[in-house]
Amino acid sequence: MLGFHRRTRSLIPVKDLAKYDKIALDEEEVEEELQGVEELEPVVKADHKQLTLVYIIFLAEAIMASSLQGQLQMLISNNDFCADLSTSYLRSILDCAYAFGGTTGIFWGYLSDRIGRRRVTLLGLWTMLICCLSMGFATDLTSCAIFRFLAGLASSTVLVTTLTMIGDLSNTAERAKNVARLPLIALCGSIGPLVQHMVAGSINASGEVWQKFPILSSQITCGSVVLLIAIAASVMLKETLPMQSERTTGSMDFDCEKAAFLAHNESSDDLSLTVIDCARPEPISINQFLQAPSLLVLLSSFSLLSLHSSTFDVLLPHLGHSSGQQGGMGIPCTWLGLTVLGVRATAGILILHFVPRAVERFGLLKLYRSASLFFPAIYVLTPLLALLAACSMFLVTSVSTVAILAKHTLTGGATVLVALLVLNTTPDAFSAGTVVGMMQVASLFKALAVAVSGASFYLSNEYSIGTTNYSLWSCLALFGLCGSALAWFVRERPSVEMDFPSEVLCWETCFDAEEKALA
């Protein structure tokens, strides 16, 4: 007997599917189910090992991104990162080049759905190694910007595939917690510049090569770490995308569809079900995703979030050390670096512990919309409170530190929420890489932060520091307000016909059901 059943990519939330699969089990069936759970334990442990390896791969990208510090130290002769807006402008140029390279993530996501996550990840890791070593030979702004662009191009592969593999390895209940770990792991990459500085300080004293290329020693350190991670990934990383060979003919011991569609005997033990053909669905194309209004609204909202968040980070060396009476934050320059590092660590811990619980309790949309509303409030209240507390250095520093903490916590939490919303957009694993790659388009808006810092750099000679600073806060508040307004149009999941045509969401599986011969 040949049974046939058309299976549709379901857009029903996974947590609601359990109600459709409830069947009565006798004691023997319960024992069989418990045995099945025991057999699944090695698989779960293997998934956890792969997930840990994915986090280590993400750490390699964080180390690559943090290598910007060494280039700035070389380009700024006085080693003063809070001197004036010119420092912010140099930082924004390098960040801009890195962000422009990150826009290629849309191509890497498309490729990972066709050839697999593992190949794209390994390609990115080995390319990152070459970029780390090559950046050591950059000696001026132009060469630094070129190599930063190539580094962003290579690291975008890891950004896309790691988030996609986390989605592949996580069920709905675990996904929020697994994604919430990423901000804390990204912080660990900030330790890289500290190690690089120690190595550079011990080597630069001797050798003409090290004096000609000041950051070569630190980039060799960066490349050594990436090399170890690339070797480990080449040996241990497994493919998480279900390939065609894994979905062909095979035996199925238990399937709810067997009883519902193919069973013809009261005793299900006498029925053997075999998959004789299972066509892998075609990945949803970029063009089809671009025709989904819900995805476009989500990407637009995240792009605005990336714009004002990156602009704040780029301008922080200037706004941070400026006096509270001039629209700054009143944090001494020597304290600013350690303050930001401590704030990022605290924000990462808060995101890890509270975001998964809040998602479970309040839902994705409510949290994301609330977080978007707080951004313009921070950009308006921070300079006002700093002005009121300017009479006391301790008060103004405390107010500004809390403001930076709130901003980093909201930014990291909102990024986690957007990642979860993006993973909800695709109905199966075969298109997840493409839609996650499209999320990297927001990197283009990160690059636009250079326009804001550049404009303030040129206008600062004509206007006072206070006027410039308050204008910058006004721009941030305006971008944040537009982003919070757009967040109210974001939906948690796409819908059939409105976002995706129904014919895109179908695939076919053929079952062969045979009655076992009685002994």
Coordinates of C-alpha atoms in Angstrom, one line a residue:
M1 CA 0.0 0.0 0.0
L2 CA 1.4 3.4 -0.9
G3 CA 0.3 6.3 1.1
F4 CA 0.7 9.9 0.1
H5 CA 0.6 13.0 2.3
R6 CA 1.4 16.7 1.4
R7 CA 3.1 18.4 4.3
T8 CA 3.0 22.2 4.6
R9 CA 5.6 24.4 6.3
S10 CA 3.8 25.4 9.4
L11 CA 3.6 29.0 10.6
I12 CA 1.9 27.9 13.8
P13 CA 4.0 28.7 16.9
V14 CA 5.9 25.6 18.0
K15 CA 4.6 25.9 21.5
D16 CA 1.0 25.4 20.2
L17 CA 1.8 22.3 18.1
A18 CA 1.8 20.0 21.1
K19 CA -2.0 20.2 21.5
Y20 CA -2.4 18.6 18.1
D21 CA -0.2 15.7 18.8
K22 CA -1.7 14.3 22.0
I23 CA -2.5 10.6 21.9
A24 CA -3.3 8.1 24.5
L25 CA -0.5 5.8 25.5
D26 CA -0.7 2.5 27.5
E27 CA 2.1 1.4 29.9
E28 CA 4.1 -0.4 27.2
E29 CA 4.0 2.6 25.0
V30 CA 5.1 4.8 27.9
E31 CA 8.1 2.5 28.5
E32 CA 9.0 2.7 24.8
E33 CA 8.8 6.4 24.9
L34 CA 11.1 6.5 27.9
Q35 CA 13.6 4.3 26.1
G36 CA 13.4 6.7 23.2
V37 CA 14.3 9.6 25.6
E38 CA 17.3 7.7 26.9
E39 CA 18.4 7.2 23.3
L40 CA 18.1 10.9 22.6
E41 CA 20.4 11.9 25.4
P42 CA 23.7 11.4 23.4
V43 CA 22.1 13.5 20.6
V44 CA 21.3 16.3 23.1
K45 CA 24.8 16.2 24.5
A46 CA 26.2 16.4 20.9
D47 CA 24.0 19.4 20.2
H48 CA 25.3 21.1 23.3
K49 CA 28.9 20.5 22.2
Q50 CA 28.2 21.9 18.8
L51 CA 26.5 24.9 20.5
T52 CA 29.6 25.6 22.6
L53 CA 31.7 25.4 19.5
V54 CA 29.4 27.9 17.8
Y55 CA 29.9 30.3 20.7
I56 CA 33.7 29.9 20.4
I57 CA 33.4 30.7 16.7
F58 CA 31.4 33.8 17.5
L59 CA 34.2 34.8 19.9
A60 CA 36.6 34.8 17.0
E61 CA 34.5 37.5 15.3
A62 CA 34.4 39.5 18.5
I63 CA 38.2 39.5 18.7
M64 CA 38.4 40.6 15.1
A65 CA 36.0 43.5 15.7
S66 CA 37.9 44.6 18.8
S67 CA 41.2 44.8 16.9
L68 CA 40.2 48.4 15.9
Q69 CA 41.7 49.7 19.1
G70 CA 45.3 48.9 18.0
Q71 CA 44.7 50.8 14.7
L72 CA 43.4 53.9 16.5
Q73 CA 46.5 53.9 18.8
M74 CA 48.7 54.0 15.8
L75 CA 46.8 56.6 13.9
I76 CA 46.5 59.0 16.9
S77 CA 49.9 60.1 17.8
N78 CA 49.1 61.7 21.2
N79 CA 47.3 58.5 22.3
D80 CA 44.4 60.6 23.5
F81 CA 41.1 59.0 22.6
C82 CA 39.0 61.8 24.1
A83 CA 40.8 64.9 22.7
D84 CA 38.2 66.2 20.3
L85 CA 35.7 65.2 17.6
S86 CA 38.6 64.3 15.2
T87 CA 39.1 61.1 17.2
S88 CA 35.5 60.2 16.9
Y89 CA 35.7 60.9 13.1
L90 CA 38.7 58.6 12.7
R91 CA 36.9 55.9 14.7
S92 CA 33.7 56.3 12.6
I93 CA 35.7 56.0 9.4
L94 CA 37.1 52.6 10.4
D95 CA 33.8 51.5 11.8
C96 CA 32.1 52.5 8.6
A97 CA 34.5 50.5 6.5
Y98 CA 33.9 47.4 8.8
A99 CA 30.2 47.9 8.6
F100 CA 30.2 48.2 4.8
G101 CA 32.0 44.9 4.6
G102 CA 29.3 43.4 6.9
T103 CA 26.6 44.1 4.3
T104 CA 27.9 41.1 2.3
G105 CA 26.3 38.9 5.0
I106 CA 23.2 38.7 2.8
F107 CA 25.2 36.8 0.2
W108 CA 26.8 34.5 2.9
G109 CA 23.3 33.7 4.3
Y110 CA 22.0 32.9 0.8
L111 CA 25.0 30.6 0.3
S112 CA 24.7 28.8 3.6
D113 CA 21.2 27.7 2.7
R114 CA 22.6 26.1 -0.5
I115 CA 25.9 24.6 0.4
G116 CA 25.6 24.4 4.2
R117 CA 26.6 26.3 7.3
R118 CA 29.8 24.5 7.9
R119 CA 31.5 25.4 4.6
V120 CA 30.6 29.0 4.8
T121 CA 31.8 29.2 8.5
L122 CA 35.2 27.6 7.7
L123 CA 35.6 29.9 4.7
G124 CA 35.0 32.9 6.9
L125 CA 37.3 31.8 9.7
W126 CA 40.3 31.1 7.5
T127 CA 39.7 34.4 5.7
M128 CA 39.5 36.2 9.0
L129 CA 43.0 34.7 9.8
I130 CA 44.4 36.2 6.7
C131 CA 42.8 39.6 7.4
C132 CA 44.2 39.6 11.0
L133 CA 47.7 39.1 9.7
S134 CA 47.3 41.6 6.8
M135 CA 46.0 44.4 9.0
G136 CA 49.4 44.3 10.8
F137 CA 51.0 45.9 7.7
A138 CA 48.6 48.9 7.6
T139 CA 50.4 52.1 8.4
D140 CA 48.0 54.9 7.4
L141 CA 44.3 55.7 7.4
T142 CA 43.6 54.5 3.9
S143 CA 45.2 51.1 4.3
C144 CA 43.6 50.6 7.7
A145 CA 40.2 51.4 6.2
I146 CA 40.7 49.0 3.3
F147 CA 41.7 46.2 5.6
R148 CA 38.8 46.9 7.9
F149 CA 36.5 46.6 5.0
L150 CA 37.9 43.2 4.1
A151 CA 37.8 42.2 7.8
G152 CA 34.1 43.1 7.9
L153 CA 33.5 41.1 4.8
A154 CA 35.1 38.0 6.3
S155 CA 33.5 38.4 9.7
S156 CA 30.0 38.7 8.3
T157 CA 30.1 35.0 7.4
V158 CA 30.6 34.1 11.0
L159 CA 27.9 36.6 12.2
V160 CA 25.4 35.0 9.9
T161 CA 26.2 31.4 10.3
T162 CA 26.6 31.4 14.1
L163 CA 23.1 32.9 14.6
T164 CA 21.7 30.5 12.0
M165 CA 23.3 27.5 13.6
I166 CA 22.0 28.6 17.0
G167 CA 18.5 28.6 15.5
D168 CA 19.2 25.1 14.0
L169 CA 20.4 23.7 17.3
S170 CA 17.8 25.2 19.6
N171 CA 14.1 24.5 20.1
T172 CA 11.7 27.3 20.8
A173 CA 12.0 27.2 24.5
E174 CA 15.9 27.3 24.5
R175 CA 16.4 29.7 21.6
A176 CA 15.9 32.9 23.7
K177 CA 18.5 31.9 26.3
N178 CA 21.0 30.7 23.7
V179 CA 20.8 33.9 21.7
A180 CA 20.9 36.0 24.9
R181 CA 24.5 34.7 25.6
L182 CA 25.9 36.4 22.5
P183 CA 26.3 40.0 24.0
L184 CA 28.3 38.5 26.9
I185 CA 30.5 36.5 24.5
A186 CA 31.0 39.6 22.3
L187 CA 32.3 41.3 25.5
C188 CA 35.0 38.6 25.9
G189 CA 36.4 39.7 22.5
S190 CA 37.2 43.1 24.2
I191 CA 39.9 41.3 26.2
G192 CA 41.8 40.9 22.9
P193 CA 43.1 44.5 22.8
L194 CA 44.4 44.1 26.4
V195 CA 46.4 41.1 25.4
Q196 CA 47.5 42.8 22.1
H197 CA 48.8 45.8 24.1
M198 CA 50.8 43.6 26.4
V199 CA 52.4 41.7 23.5
A200 CA 53.1 44.9 21.6
G201 CA 54.7 46.5 24.6
S202 CA 57.1 43.6 25.1
I203 CA 58.1 43.3 21.4
N204 CA 58.3 46.9 20.1
A205 CA 61.4 47.6 22.1
S206 CA 63.5 45.6 19.8
G207 CA 63.5 45.0 16.1
E208 CA 63.2 47.3 13.1
V209 CA 60.3 45.4 11.6
W210 CA 58.1 46.0 14.7
Q211 CA 58.9 49.7 14.6
K212 CA 58.0 50.0 10.9
F213 CA 54.7 48.1 11.4
P214 CA 53.6 49.1 14.9
I215 CA 50.5 46.9 15.1
L216 CA 52.0 43.8 13.5
S217 CA 52.8 42.1 16.8
S218 CA 49.3 42.7 18.2
Q219 CA 47.7 41.4 14.9
I220 CA 49.8 38.3 15.1
T221 CA 48.4 37.7 18.5
C222 CA 44.8 38.2 17.2
G223 CA 45.6 35.9 14.3
S224 CA 47.0 33.2 16.6
V225 CA 43.7 33.0 18.5
V226 CA 41.7 32.9 15.3
L227 CA 44.0 30.2 13.9
L228 CA 43.3 28.0 17.0
I229 CA 39.6 28.5 16.6
A230 CA 39.7 27.8 12.9
I231 CA 41.6 24.5 13.4
A232 CA 39.1 23.4 16.1
A233 CA 36.1 24.3 13.9
S234 CA 37.6 22.4 10.9
V235 CA 37.9 19.2 13.0
M236 CA 34.8 19.4 15.2
L237 CA 32.2 21.5 13.6
K238 CA 29.3 19.5 12.0
E239 CA 26.7 20.6 9.5
T240 CA 23.5 21.7 11.1
L241 CA 21.5 22.2 7.8
P242 CA 19.5 19.1 7.0
M243 CA 20.9 18.0 3.6
Q244 CA 19.1 16.0 0.9
S245 CA 20.9 12.8 1.8
E246 CA 19.6 13.0 5.3
R247 CA 16.0 13.3 4.2
T248 CA 15.7 10.4 1.8
T249 CA 14.6 6.8 2.3
G250 CA 14.6 5.7 5.9
S251 CA 12.6 3.8 8.5
M252 CA 10.4 5.6 10.9
D253 CA 9.6 3.8 14.1
F254 CA 6.8 6.0 15.3
D255 CA 4.9 8.8 13.5
C256 CA 1.6 10.4 14.4
E257 CA 0.7 10.6 10.7
K258 CA 0.9 6.8 10.4
A259 CA -2.1 6.4 12.6
A260 CA -4.0 9.4 11.1
F261 CA -3.4 8.7 7.4
L262 CA -1.9 5.3 6.7
A263 CA -3.0 2.9 9.4
H264 CA -5.3 0.1 8.3
N265 CA -4.9 -2.2 11.1
E266 CA -5.9 -1.8 14.8
S267 CA -2.4 -3.0 15.8
S268 CA 0.1 -0.3 14.9
D269 CA 2.9 -2.8 15.7
D270 CA 2.1 -4.7 12.5
L271 CA 2.6 -1.6 10.3
S272 CA 6.0 -0.6 9.0
L273 CA 6.3 2.9 7.6
T274 CA 9.1 3.9 5.3
V275 CA 9.8 7.2 3.7
I276 CA 10.4 6.4 0.0
D277 CA 10.7 10.0 -1.3
C278 CA 11.2 13.3 0.5
A279 CA 11.8 16.3 -1.6
R280 CA 13.9 19.0 0.0
P281 CA 12.0 22.3 -0.3
E282 CA 13.5 25.0 -2.3
P283 CA 14.9 27.9 -0.1
I284 CA 12.8 31.0 -0.1
S285 CA 14.5 33.5 -2.4
I286 CA 15.7 37.0 -1.4
N287 CA 13.1 38.5 -3.8
Q288 CA 10.3 36.6 -2.1
F289 CA 11.5 37.8 1.3
L290 CA 11.6 41.4 0.1
Q291 CA 7.9 41.1 -0.8
A292 CA 7.0 40.2 2.8
P293 CA 5.8 43.4 4.5
S294 CA 6.3 42.1 8.0
L295 CA 10.0 41.4 7.3
L296 CA 10.6 44.7 5.7
V297 CA 9.1 46.6 8.7
L298 CA 11.2 44.5 11.1
L299 CA 14.4 45.2 9.1
S300 CA 13.6 48.9 8.9
S301 CA 13.0 49.2 12.6
F302 CA 16.3 47.4 13.3
S303 CA 18.2 49.6 10.9
L304 CA 17.1 52.7 12.7
L305 CA 18.1 51.0 16.0
S306 CA 21.5 50.3 14.6
L307 CA 21.9 53.8 13.3
H308 CA 21.3 55.7 16.6
S309 CA 23.1 53.0 18.7
S310 CA 26.2 53.1 16.5
T311 CA 26.2 56.9 16.4
F312 CA 26.1 57.0 20.2
D313 CA 29.1 54.6 20.4
V314 CA 31.1 56.6 17.9
L315 CA 30.4 59.9 19.6
L316 CA 30.9 58.6 23.2
P317 CA 34.6 59.4 23.3
H318 CA 33.7 63.0 22.7
L319 CA 30.4 63.3 24.6
G320 CA 31.7 61.2 27.5
H321 CA 34.5 63.5 28.6
S322 CA 32.8 66.8 27.8
S323 CA 31.6 68.8 30.8
G324 CA 28.0 68.4 31.9
Q325 CA 27.5 72.1 31.5
Q326 CA 28.3 71.8 27.8
G327 CA 25.9 69.0 27.1
G328 CA 28.5 66.2 27.8
M329 CA 28.5 63.4 30.3
G330 CA 31.3 64.6 32.6
I331 CA 33.3 61.3 32.7
P332 CA 37.1 61.9 32.8
C333 CA 38.9 60.6 29.8
T334 CA 41.1 58.2 31.8
W335 CA 38.0 56.5 33.3
L336 CA 35.9 56.3 30.1
G337 CA 37.4 53.1 28.7
L338 CA 37.1 51.1 32.0
T339 CA 33.7 52.5 32.6
V340 CA 32.4 51.3 29.2
L341 CA 34.0 47.9 29.7
G342 CA 32.4 47.5 33.1
V343 CA 29.1 48.7 31.8
R344 CA 29.1 46.2 28.9
A345 CA 29.9 43.3 31.3
T346 CA 27.0 44.3 33.5
A347 CA 24.7 44.7 30.6
G348 CA 25.6 41.3 29.2
I349 CA 24.9 39.6 32.5
L350 CA 21.5 41.5 32.8
I351 CA 20.6 40.4 29.3
L352 CA 21.5 36.8 29.9
H353 CA 19.4 36.6 33.1
F354 CA 16.4 38.7 32.4
V355 CA 15.7 38.8 28.7
P356 CA 14.8 35.0 28.3
R357 CA 12.5 35.2 31.3
A358 CA 10.9 38.4 30.1
V359 CA 10.3 36.9 26.6
E360 CA 8.6 33.9 28.2
R361 CA 6.4 36.2 30.4
F362 CA 5.6 39.2 28.2
G363 CA 6.4 38.0 24.6
L364 CA 8.8 39.3 22.0
L365 CA 6.7 42.2 20.6
K366 CA 5.8 43.8 23.8
L367 CA 9.4 43.8 25.0
Y368 CA 10.8 45.1 21.7
R369 CA 8.3 47.9 21.5
S370 CA 9.0 48.9 25.1
A371 CA 12.8 48.9 24.6
S372 CA 12.4 51.1 21.5
L373 CA 10.4 53.7 23.6
F374 CA 13.2 54.0 26.1
F375 CA 15.9 55.0 23.6
P376 CA 14.6 58.5 22.9
A377 CA 14.0 59.0 26.6
I378 CA 17.7 58.2 27.4
Y379 CA 18.9 60.6 24.7
V380 CA 16.8 63.4 26.1
L381 CA 17.2 62.8 29.9
T382 CA 21.0 62.1 29.9
P383 CA 22.2 65.6 29.0
L384 CA 19.5 67.3 31.1
L385 CA 20.4 65.2 34.2
A386 CA 24.1 65.7 33.6
L387 CA 23.5 69.5 33.5
L388 CA 21.6 69.4 36.8
A389 CA 24.3 67.3 38.5
A390 CA 27.2 69.3 37.0
C391 CA 27.9 70.8 40.4
S392 CA 29.2 67.5 41.7
M393 CA 31.7 65.4 39.7
F394 CA 30.5 62.2 41.5
L395 CA 26.9 62.8 40.7
V396 CA 27.4 63.6 37.0
T397 CA 29.7 60.6 36.6
S398 CA 27.1 58.4 38.3
V399 CA 24.2 59.7 36.2
S400 CA 26.2 59.2 33.0
T401 CA 27.3 55.7 33.9
V402 CA 23.8 54.7 34.6
A403 CA 22.7 56.2 31.3
I404 CA 25.5 54.3 29.4
L405 CA 24.4 51.1 31.2
A406 CA 20.8 51.6 30.3
K407 CA 21.7 52.3 26.7
H408 CA 23.9 49.2 26.3
T409 CA 21.4 47.0 28.1
L410 CA 18.6 48.2 25.8
T411 CA 20.7 47.9 22.7
G412 CA 21.9 44.3 23.5
G413 CA 18.4 43.2 24.6
A414 CA 16.8 44.7 21.5
T415 CA 19.3 43.0 19.2
V416 CA 18.6 39.7 20.9
L417 CA 14.8 40.3 20.4
V418 CA 15.3 41.2 16.7
A419 CA 17.4 38.0 16.2
L420 CA 14.6 36.0 17.7
L421 CA 12.0 37.8 15.5
V422 CA 14.1 37.2 12.4
L423 CA 14.4 33.5 13.2
N424 CA 10.6 33.4 13.5
T425 CA 10.3 34.8 10.0
T426 CA 11.4 31.7 8.2
P427 CA 9.2 28.7 8.3
D428 CA 12.0 26.1 8.1
A429 CA 15.8 25.7 8.3
F430 CA 16.3 25.8 4.6
S431 CA 15.7 29.6 4.4
A432 CA 17.0 30.7 7.8
G433 CA 20.4 31.7 6.5
T434 CA 19.0 33.9 3.9
V435 CA 16.8 35.9 6.2
V436 CA 19.5 36.2 8.9
G437 CA 21.8 37.4 6.1
M438 CA 19.3 40.1 5.3
M439 CA 19.5 41.2 8.9
Q440 CA 23.1 42.3 8.1
V441 CA 21.7 45.0 5.8
A442 CA 21.4 47.0 9.0
S443 CA 25.2 47.2 9.0
L444 CA 24.8 49.7 6.2
F445 CA 23.0 52.0 8.6
K446 CA 25.7 51.5 11.2
A447 CA 28.1 52.9 8.5
L448 CA 26.0 56.1 8.3
A449 CA 27.1 57.0 11.8
V450 CA 30.2 58.4 10.0
A451 CA 28.0 61.0 8.4
V452 CA 26.8 62.3 11.8
S453 CA 30.2 62.4 13.4
G454 CA 31.7 63.9 10.2
A455 CA 29.1 66.7 10.1
S456 CA 29.7 67.5 13.8
F457 CA 33.5 67.4 13.2
Y458 CA 33.3 70.1 10.5
L459 CA 30.6 72.2 12.2
S460 CA 32.5 72.2 15.6
N461 CA 34.8 74.9 14.4
E462 CA 31.9 77.3 13.7
Y463 CA 29.7 76.6 16.8
S464 CA 30.5 76.1 20.4
I465 CA 31.0 72.8 22.1
G466 CA 27.7 73.1 23.9
T467 CA 25.7 73.8 20.8
T468 CA 27.4 70.9 19.0
N469 CA 26.7 68.5 21.8
Y470 CA 23.1 69.4 22.2
S471 CA 22.6 69.1 18.4
L472 CA 24.1 65.6 18.6
W473 CA 21.7 64.6 21.4
S474 CA 18.8 66.0 19.4
C475 CA 19.8 63.9 16.3
L476 CA 20.0 60.8 18.5
A477 CA 16.6 61.5 20.1
L478 CA 15.1 62.0 16.6
F479 CA 16.5 58.7 15.3
G480 CA 15.3 56.9 18.4
L481 CA 11.8 58.4 18.2
C482 CA 11.5 57.3 14.5
G483 CA 12.6 53.8 15.5
S484 CA 10.2 53.5 18.4
A485 CA 7.3 54.6 16.1
L486 CA 8.2 52.0 13.5
A487 CA 8.5 49.3 16.2
W488 CA 4.7 49.4 16.7
F489 CA 4.2 48.1 13.2
V490 CA 6.4 45.1 13.7
R491 CA 4.7 41.7 13.8
E492 CA 5.9 38.6 15.7
R493 CA 5.3 36.2 12.8
P494 CA 4.6 36.4 9.1
S495 CA 1.3 35.3 7.6
V496 CA 0.4 33.2 4.6
E497 CA -0.7 35.1 1.5
M498 CA 0.0 38.5 3.0
D499 CA 3.7 37.8 3.4
F500 CA 4.4 34.5 1.6
P501 CA 2.3 33.0 -1.2
S502 CA 0.9 29.6 -0.2
E503 CA 2.6 27.8 -3.1
V504 CA 6.0 28.7 -1.6
L505 CA 5.2 27.0 1.7
C506 CA 4.6 23.4 0.4
W507 CA 6.6 20.3 0.0
E508 CA 5.7 16.7 -0.6
T509 CA 6.7 13.4 1.2
C510 CA 5.7 9.9 0.0
F511 CA 5.3 7.1 2.5
D512 CA 5.2 3.4 1.9
A513 CA 3.3 1.4 4.5
E514 CA 3.6 -2.4 4.5
E515 CA 2.0 -4.9 6.9
K516 CA 4.6 -7.0 8.7
A517 CA 4.4 -10.8 8.2
L518 CA 3.3 -12.6 11.3
A519 CA 5.6 -15.2 12.7

